[in-house]
Structure formats: C-alpha cells, structure tokens
Amino acid sequence: MIDSLLACGLVLGGFALARALSARLGHPPWASPVLITALGVAGVLALLGIAPDRFAAAALPIRWLLGPALVALALVIDANRGLLRAQALPVLAAILGGAIVGVTTAIAGARLLGLDPLLVEALATKTVTTPFTVAIMKATGGPLPLAAALSVLTGVIGALTVPWLFDRLGWRDHAARSLALGVSSHIVGTDWLTRRDAKAGGLAALAFVLTGTVVALVLVPLWPFLFG
Amino acid sequence: MRAIVEILPGVGLCVVLALTGDVLAVRAGLAVPGAVLGLLVYVLWLASGRAIGWSRPGAALLLRWIGAMLVPALVGLQAYAARLAGALLPLALLLLVTTLVTALATALCFRLAGGRG
C-alpha cells in the first residue's frame, strides 16, 4: 500500500514536472514528458537501490488507469466526426496499409537481423499501443512486459522522428500527418500531437485505436503460424 | 471540492465502461482490450447527441494524464537490460526504421486513396 502510494506519487509528480518543463520549452518533440519521467524514475530507483520488479508491482494502480483513459479517448475521436464522415475510405485505407507495413516490417526486420526469438515476438506488437499489446500477449502467451515496454519506446521514438521526417519531406498535409503519427507512434505520438493541436490529436487517436483493433483481430489467429 | 464533484462523474463513467468492457471481452473470448469496447460505447453515446456533457471534465482529466500511465511500462525495460544489451544497436535501428516506414506507408495510403486535408 505504502509502496503503491510512493510509486504512483513518484510517477505523477515526475510527470507533472516533466510536462511543465516541456511546456516551458514549447513542446519540442525531444522533450517527451513520458521519456523524461521514465528516465527520472529509473534514476531514482537506481539511486535508492529499488528492484525494477518491486516498482512494477507498486505502480500497478497507475497502469490500471490506462483502461479508463483509453475510454476517455472517445472525446478526441468525437471531435473529428466531420472529417471521418467526409473521408472514411482514405482514413481506413491509411490505417490498414500502415498496420500491415508496421507489423510485417517489424517481424521481417527482426528475423533478418537475427534477433533473439523472444525479441522478435515482442516486436510483432510494436505498432500497437500498450493496452492492445497487453491483450494480444495475454491471448497468445507472448512476452508481455517486454512487448509493452517496446511499444511505449516505439511511441517515444516516433514522436521524436516522424514529425521531423515529414517536415524534411515538405509534407504538410494535416490529416495524413496525424494518421501517420497515430498508426506509427500510437499513444505517445497522439499525446504529443494533442497538446499542440487537439483536432489533429483526435485523428491520431482514431488511427491508433483502429490500428490496435485490426492488428489484434488478425495477429492473434496468425500467431501459431508465425511463431509456432 | 467543487473540482472533485465536476470530475468524478466522468472518471467514474470511464472506469465503469472499461470494467464492463473487460468482462464482456473475457466472456466473449475476444482478443481486443475490454477498454476498447468501452471506448466504442462512449463514442456512440457522444455521437448520439444525448446530453453527456457531465462526463467531459473527468474524461478530459484522464486524457491529460495518459502519458504518466505509460511510464511504468517504459521503466520496465530496465528488467531486460541484460537481454537487450547485446542487441541494442540493431534493436534501436530496427525500431527507428520500421516506425518511419510505417508512418510513410500510412500517409501514402491516405493520399493514394484520395484523402485530402
């Protein structure tokens, strides 16, 4: 109980500080509050000599809140109803195409590089956000904690690099950028985008929810053939 | 006190929808997170135009803190430090390249299917 209060306090307090710092700097992608908080928490744990397992167990309440927060994303999706109605086909094509490329490049790339089989399984869900990763790994028996961590790390990397890449390419198309960030960098990318532009964030939220659903529905039945 | 009264209904609704979704997903043997079923219900409810404004402040509060809820998973990478140490560079490269390729593919599909704006 005390462990949980301390762990949740550390994460929430750290996140509030990191967010304030990021806002002060003008929300640059490199100042990701999620990444800053994680590094800070890891530093505190190392300093105090607390085992990662003990922290993981103590921080369960805050992880659990991710479910209700996922439900709350309905607000941002609802804000994009107009665009959805007008461009349902291109939006669905983008999400399907992105999801297929995301899963196949991760598995094929990991195998080509000769990575540990457990790592290959964990990478299969890198393009879906953590709640979906958890559901898929529970259904398939894959490496849950590793996959969840890699999924968040993917989001951090995407939020740092995807907007930069699109700027370099001169792609200013708002909807395409939002969908691309939502599919490739899911919750972390969406969180970052929502702070700058709530409407774009809504489209990204829609993208990662649909991506997660599609990947979960397709990957679970295919799992025994891919990794059996 | 007033702030708590404002946010409680929305947080409560999201918690109830997430839990109900979990129960339904397990019962139906679905491989999607239960919270997604809850999300679907909330989206439809909002789209129905029925007054549900009371839920907005609480739901918005959850959204503001969503990043914090991901921190424990990222910190959990520490436990795999030994396993990842040997593959750090290829793993980092793979994550970077596949994430950028996925983003490009998504944007291209949107454009090819006639998406604008």
Coordinates of C-alpha atoms in Angstrom, one line a residue:
Chain A
M1 CA 0.0 0.0 0.0
I2 CA 2.7 2.5 1.0
D3 CA 4.8 1.1 -1.8
S4 CA 2.0 1.9 -4.2
L5 CA 1.4 5.4 -2.9
L6 CA 5.1 6.2 -3.2
A7 CA 5.4 4.7 -6.7
C8 CA 2.3 6.5 -8.0
G9 CA 3.3 9.7 -6.3
L10 CA 6.8 9.5 -7.9
V11 CA 5.3 8.9 -11.4
L12 CA 2.6 11.5 -11.2
G13 CA 4.8 14.1 -9.6
G14 CA 7.6 13.4 -12.1
F15 CA 5.2 13.6 -15.0
A16 CA 3.8 16.9 -13.8
L17 CA 7.3 18.3 -13.6
A18 CA 8.3 16.9 -17.0
R19 CA 5.1 18.3 -18.6
A20 CA 5.8 21.8 -17.1
L21 CA 9.3 21.6 -18.4
S22 CA 8.2 20.5 -21.9
A23 CA 5.6 23.3 -22.0
R24 CA 8.2 25.9 -20.9
L25 CA 10.4 24.7 -23.8
G26 CA 7.4 25.0 -26.3
H27 CA 6.7 21.2 -26.5
P28 CA 9.7 20.2 -28.7
P29 CA 9.4 16.5 -29.7
W30 CA 12.7 15.6 -27.9
A31 CA 11.3 16.8 -24.6
S32 CA 8.8 14.0 -24.3
P33 CA 7.3 14.1 -20.8
V34 CA 6.9 10.2 -20.9
L35 CA 10.6 9.7 -21.7
I36 CA 11.8 12.4 -19.2
T37 CA 9.7 10.9 -16.4
A38 CA 10.8 7.3 -17.2
L39 CA 14.5 8.4 -17.1
G40 CA 13.9 10.3 -13.9
V41 CA 12.1 7.4 -12.2
A42 CA 14.7 4.9 -13.4
G43 CA 17.4 7.2 -11.9
V44 CA 15.6 7.5 -8.6
L45 CA 15.1 3.6 -8.5
A46 CA 18.8 3.1 -9.2
L47 CA 19.9 5.7 -6.6
L48 CA 17.7 4.1 -3.9
G49 CA 18.6 0.6 -5.0
I50 CA 14.9 -0.4 -5.6
A51 CA 14.5 -3.5 -7.8
P52 CA 12.5 -2.9 -11.0
D53 CA 10.1 -5.8 -10.1
R54 CA 9.2 -4.1 -6.9
F55 CA 8.5 -0.8 -8.6
A56 CA 6.4 -2.6 -11.4
A57 CA 4.2 -4.2 -8.7
A58 CA 3.8 -1.0 -6.8
A59 CA 3.0 1.0 -9.9
L60 CA 0.1 -1.3 -10.9
P61 CA -2.7 1.2 -10.0
I62 CA -1.4 3.8 -12.3
R63 CA -1.0 1.2 -15.2
W64 CA -4.5 0.1 -14.5
L65 CA -5.9 3.6 -15.1
L66 CA -4.8 3.2 -18.7
G67 CA -8.0 1.3 -19.4
P68 CA -10.4 4.1 -18.3
A69 CA -8.1 6.7 -20.1
L70 CA -8.4 4.7 -23.3
V71 CA -12.2 5.0 -22.9
A72 CA -11.8 8.8 -22.5
L73 CA -10.1 9.0 -25.9
A74 CA -13.7 8.9 -27.2
L75 CA -13.7 12.7 -26.6
V76 CA -10.9 13.3 -29.1
I77 CA -12.4 10.9 -31.6
D78 CA -15.8 12.6 -31.4
A79 CA -14.2 15.9 -32.2
N80 CA -13.2 14.5 -35.6
R81 CA -16.6 13.2 -36.6
G82 CA -16.9 15.6 -39.6
L83 CA -13.6 14.5 -41.2
L84 CA -14.4 10.9 -40.6
R85 CA -17.7 11.2 -42.3
A86 CA -16.2 13.0 -45.3
Q87 CA -13.2 10.8 -45.8
A88 CA -14.0 7.4 -44.4
L89 CA -12.4 5.4 -47.2
P90 CA -9.0 7.2 -47.3
V91 CA -8.8 7.0 -43.5
L92 CA -9.4 3.3 -43.4
A93 CA -7.0 2.7 -46.3
A94 CA -4.3 4.6 -44.5
I95 CA -4.8 2.7 -41.2
L96 CA -4.9 -0.8 -42.9
G97 CA -1.9 0.0 -45.1
G98 CA 0.1 1.4 -42.1
A99 CA -0.9 -1.5 -39.8
I100 CA 0.2 -4.2 -42.3
V101 CA 3.5 -2.4 -43.1
G102 CA 4.1 -1.8 -39.3
V103 CA 3.7 -5.5 -38.3
T104 CA 5.4 -7.1 -41.3
T105 CA 8.5 -4.8 -41.3
A106 CA 9.0 -5.4 -37.6
I107 CA 8.8 -9.2 -37.8
A108 CA 10.8 -9.5 -41.0
G109 CA 13.4 -6.9 -39.9
A110 CA 13.9 -8.6 -36.5
R111 CA 14.4 -12.0 -38.2
L112 CA 16.8 -10.6 -40.8
L113 CA 18.9 -9.1 -38.1
G114 CA 18.9 -12.4 -36.3
L115 CA 17.5 -11.1 -33.0
D116 CA 16.5 -13.3 -30.1
P117 CA 13.2 -15.1 -30.8
L118 CA 11.6 -13.6 -27.7
L119 CA 12.5 -10.2 -29.0
V120 CA 11.0 -11.0 -32.4
E121 CA 7.7 -11.9 -30.7
A122 CA 7.8 -8.7 -28.6
L123 CA 8.4 -6.6 -31.7
A124 CA 5.4 -8.0 -33.5
T125 CA 3.2 -5.7 -31.5
K126 CA 5.4 -2.6 -31.6
T127 CA 2.9 -0.8 -33.9
V128 CA 0.0 -1.1 -31.4
T129 CA -0.4 0.8 -28.2
T130 CA 0.2 -0.7 -24.8
P131 CA -3.4 -1.8 -23.8
F132 CA -3.6 -3.7 -27.2
T133 CA -0.1 -5.2 -26.6
V134 CA -1.3 -6.5 -23.3
A135 CA -4.5 -8.0 -24.8
I136 CA -2.6 -9.6 -27.7
M137 CA 0.2 -11.1 -25.4
K138 CA -2.4 -12.4 -23.0
A139 CA -4.2 -14.2 -25.8
T140 CA -1.1 -15.6 -27.4
G141 CA 1.2 -16.2 -24.4
G142 CA 3.9 -13.9 -25.9
P143 CA 6.4 -11.9 -23.8
L144 CA 4.1 -9.3 -22.2
P145 CA 6.3 -6.9 -20.2
L146 CA 9.0 -6.7 -22.9
A147 CA 6.4 -6.1 -25.7
A148 CA 4.6 -3.4 -23.6
A149 CA 7.9 -1.6 -23.0
L150 CA 8.9 -1.8 -26.7
S151 CA 5.5 -0.5 -27.6
V152 CA 6.0 2.6 -25.5
L153 CA 9.6 3.0 -26.7
T154 CA 8.3 2.9 -30.3
G155 CA 5.9 5.7 -29.5
V156 CA 8.6 7.8 -28.0
I157 CA 10.9 7.3 -31.0
G158 CA 8.1 8.0 -33.4
A159 CA 7.1 11.2 -31.7
L160 CA 10.7 12.3 -31.9
T161 CA 11.3 11.5 -35.5
V162 CA 8.1 11.2 -37.6
P163 CA 7.2 15.0 -37.5
W164 CA 10.8 15.8 -38.3
L165 CA 10.8 13.4 -41.3
F166 CA 7.6 14.9 -42.6
D167 CA 8.9 18.4 -42.2
R168 CA 12.1 17.4 -44.2
L169 CA 9.9 15.9 -46.9
G170 CA 7.8 19.0 -47.0
W171 CA 4.6 17.0 -46.4
R172 CA 2.3 19.5 -44.7
D173 CA -1.0 17.6 -45.3
H174 CA -2.6 17.7 -41.8
A175 CA -4.8 14.6 -42.0
A176 CA -2.0 12.4 -43.5
R177 CA 0.5 13.5 -40.8
S178 CA -1.9 12.9 -37.9
L179 CA -2.9 9.5 -39.2
A180 CA 0.7 8.5 -39.8
L181 CA 1.7 9.6 -36.3
G182 CA -1.2 7.8 -34.8
V183 CA -0.5 4.5 -36.6
S184 CA 3.3 4.5 -36.1
S185 CA 3.7 6.1 -32.7
H186 CA 0.2 5.5 -31.2
I187 CA -0.5 6.9 -27.7
V188 CA 2.8 8.8 -27.1
G189 CA 2.7 10.4 -30.5
T190 CA -1.0 11.2 -30.1
D191 CA -0.4 12.7 -26.6
W192 CA 2.3 15.0 -28.0
L193 CA 0.1 16.0 -31.0
T194 CA -3.0 16.7 -28.9
R195 CA -1.0 19.2 -26.8
R196 CA -0.2 21.2 -29.9
D197 CA -3.4 20.7 -31.9
A198 CA -6.4 19.0 -30.3
K199 CA -8.1 18.3 -33.7
A200 CA -5.1 16.6 -35.2
G201 CA -4.7 14.6 -31.9
G202 CA -8.2 13.3 -32.3
L203 CA -7.4 11.9 -35.8
A204 CA -4.3 10.3 -34.4
A205 CA -6.3 8.7 -31.6
L206 CA -8.8 7.3 -34.0
A207 CA -5.8 5.9 -36.0
F208 CA -4.2 4.1 -33.2
V209 CA -7.4 2.7 -31.8
L210 CA -8.4 1.2 -35.2
T211 CA -4.8 0.0 -35.8
G212 CA -4.8 -1.8 -32.5
T213 CA -8.1 -3.4 -33.2
V214 CA -7.2 -4.6 -36.7
V215 CA -3.8 -5.9 -35.5
A216 CA -5.3 -7.7 -32.6
L217 CA -8.0 -9.4 -34.7
V218 CA -5.5 -10.5 -37.4
L219 CA -2.3 -11.2 -35.4
V220 CA -3.9 -13.5 -32.7
P221 CA -5.2 -16.2 -35.1
L222 CA -2.0 -15.9 -37.2
W223 CA 0.4 -16.2 -34.1
P224 CA 0.8 -20.0 -34.2
F225 CA 1.8 -19.9 -37.8
L226 CA 4.2 -17.0 -37.3
F227 CA 5.9 -18.2 -34.1
G228 CA 4.7 -21.8 -33.6
Chain B
M1 CA -14.3 20.2 -3.5
R2 CA -16.2 21.6 -6.5
A3 CA -13.5 20.4 -8.8
I4 CA -13.8 16.9 -7.4
V5 CA -17.6 17.0 -7.9
E6 CA -17.0 18.1 -11.5
I7 CA -14.5 15.3 -12.4
L8 CA -15.9 12.3 -10.5
P9 CA -18.8 11.5 -12.9
G10 CA -16.6 11.4 -16.0
V11 CA -13.8 9.4 -14.3
G12 CA -16.5 7.1 -12.9
L13 CA -18.1 6.6 -16.3
C14 CA -14.8 5.7 -17.9
V15 CA -13.9 3.3 -15.1
V16 CA -17.3 1.6 -15.4
L17 CA -17.1 1.4 -19.2
A18 CA -13.6 0.0 -19.1
L19 CA -14.5 -2.7 -16.5
T20 CA -17.7 -3.7 -18.3
G21 CA -15.7 -4.0 -21.5
D22 CA -13.2 -6.2 -19.8
V23 CA -15.9 -8.6 -18.5
L24 CA -17.5 -8.7 -21.9
A25 CA -14.2 -9.3 -23.8
V26 CA -13.3 -12.2 -21.5
R27 CA -16.8 -13.7 -21.7
A28 CA -16.8 -13.4 -25.5
G29 CA -13.2 -14.6 -25.8
L30 CA -12.2 -11.5 -27.8
A31 CA -8.6 -10.6 -28.3
V32 CA -9.2 -6.9 -28.0
P33 CA -8.7 -5.0 -24.8
G34 CA -12.0 -4.6 -22.9
A35 CA -11.4 -0.8 -22.7
V36 CA -11.8 -0.6 -26.5
L37 CA -15.4 -1.9 -26.2
G38 CA -16.0 0.8 -23.6
L39 CA -14.4 3.4 -25.9
L40 CA -16.8 2.3 -28.7
V41 CA -19.8 2.7 -26.4
Y42 CA -18.7 6.2 -25.3
V43 CA -18.0 7.2 -28.9
L44 CA -21.5 6.1 -30.0
W45 CA -23.0 7.8 -26.9
L46 CA -21.3 11.1 -27.7
A47 CA -22.3 10.8 -31.4
S48 CA -25.9 10.2 -30.4
G49 CA -26.0 13.8 -29.3
R50 CA -27.7 12.9 -26.0
A51 CA -26.6 15.2 -23.2
I52 CA -23.5 13.7 -21.8
G53 CA -21.6 16.9 -21.0
W54 CA -21.3 15.9 -17.4
S55 CA -18.8 13.3 -18.3
R56 CA -16.4 15.6 -20.2
P57 CA -14.4 17.2 -17.3
G58 CA -13.5 13.8 -15.8
A59 CA -12.7 12.2 -19.2
A60 CA -10.5 15.2 -20.1
L61 CA -8.6 14.9 -16.8
L62 CA -7.8 11.2 -17.6
L63 CA -6.6 12.2 -21.1
R64 CA -4.3 14.9 -19.6
W65 CA -2.5 12.2 -17.5
I66 CA -2.4 9.4 -20.1
G67 CA 1.3 9.9 -20.6
A68 CA 2.0 9.2 -16.9
M69 CA 0.2 5.9 -17.2
L70 CA 2.8 4.7 -19.8
V71 CA 5.8 5.4 -17.6
P72 CA 5.8 2.2 -15.6
A73 CA 5.9 0.1 -18.8
L74 CA 8.9 2.1 -20.1
V75 CA 10.7 1.8 -16.8
G76 CA 10.1 -1.9 -17.0
L77 CA 12.7 -2.1 -19.9
Q78 CA 15.3 -2.0 -17.2
A79 CA 14.5 -5.6 -16.2
Y80 CA 15.6 -6.6 -19.8
A81 CA 18.8 -4.7 -19.8
A82 CA 21.0 -7.8 -19.8
R83 CA 18.9 -9.5 -22.6
L84 CA 18.9 -6.3 -24.7
A85 CA 22.5 -5.2 -24.1
G86 CA 23.9 -7.4 -26.9
A87 CA 21.2 -6.3 -29.4
L88 CA 21.0 -2.6 -28.5
L89 CA 22.2 -1.1 -31.8
P90 CA 20.2 -3.4 -34.2
L91 CA 17.1 -3.1 -32.0
A92 CA 17.3 0.7 -31.9
L93 CA 17.9 0.9 -35.7
L94 CA 15.0 -1.5 -36.3
L95 CA 12.6 0.5 -34.1
L96 CA 13.6 3.7 -35.8
V97 CA 13.5 2.5 -39.4
T98 CA 10.2 0.5 -39.1
T99 CA 8.5 3.3 -37.3
L100 CA 9.4 5.8 -40.0
V101 CA 8.5 3.4 -42.8
T102 CA 5.1 2.7 -41.1
A103 CA 4.4 6.4 -40.9
L104 CA 5.3 7.0 -44.6
A105 CA 3.2 4.0 -45.7
T106 CA 0.2 5.3 -43.7
A107 CA 0.5 8.8 -45.2
L108 CA 1.0 7.4 -48.8
C109 CA -2.1 5.1 -48.5
F110 CA -4.2 8.0 -47.3
R111 CA -3.1 10.1 -50.4
L112 CA -3.4 7.2 -52.8
A113 CA -7.0 6.6 -51.6
G114 CA -7.8 10.2 -52.4
G115 CA -7.5 11.6 -48.9
R116 CA -7.1 15.4 -48.5
G117 CA -6.7 18.0 -45.8

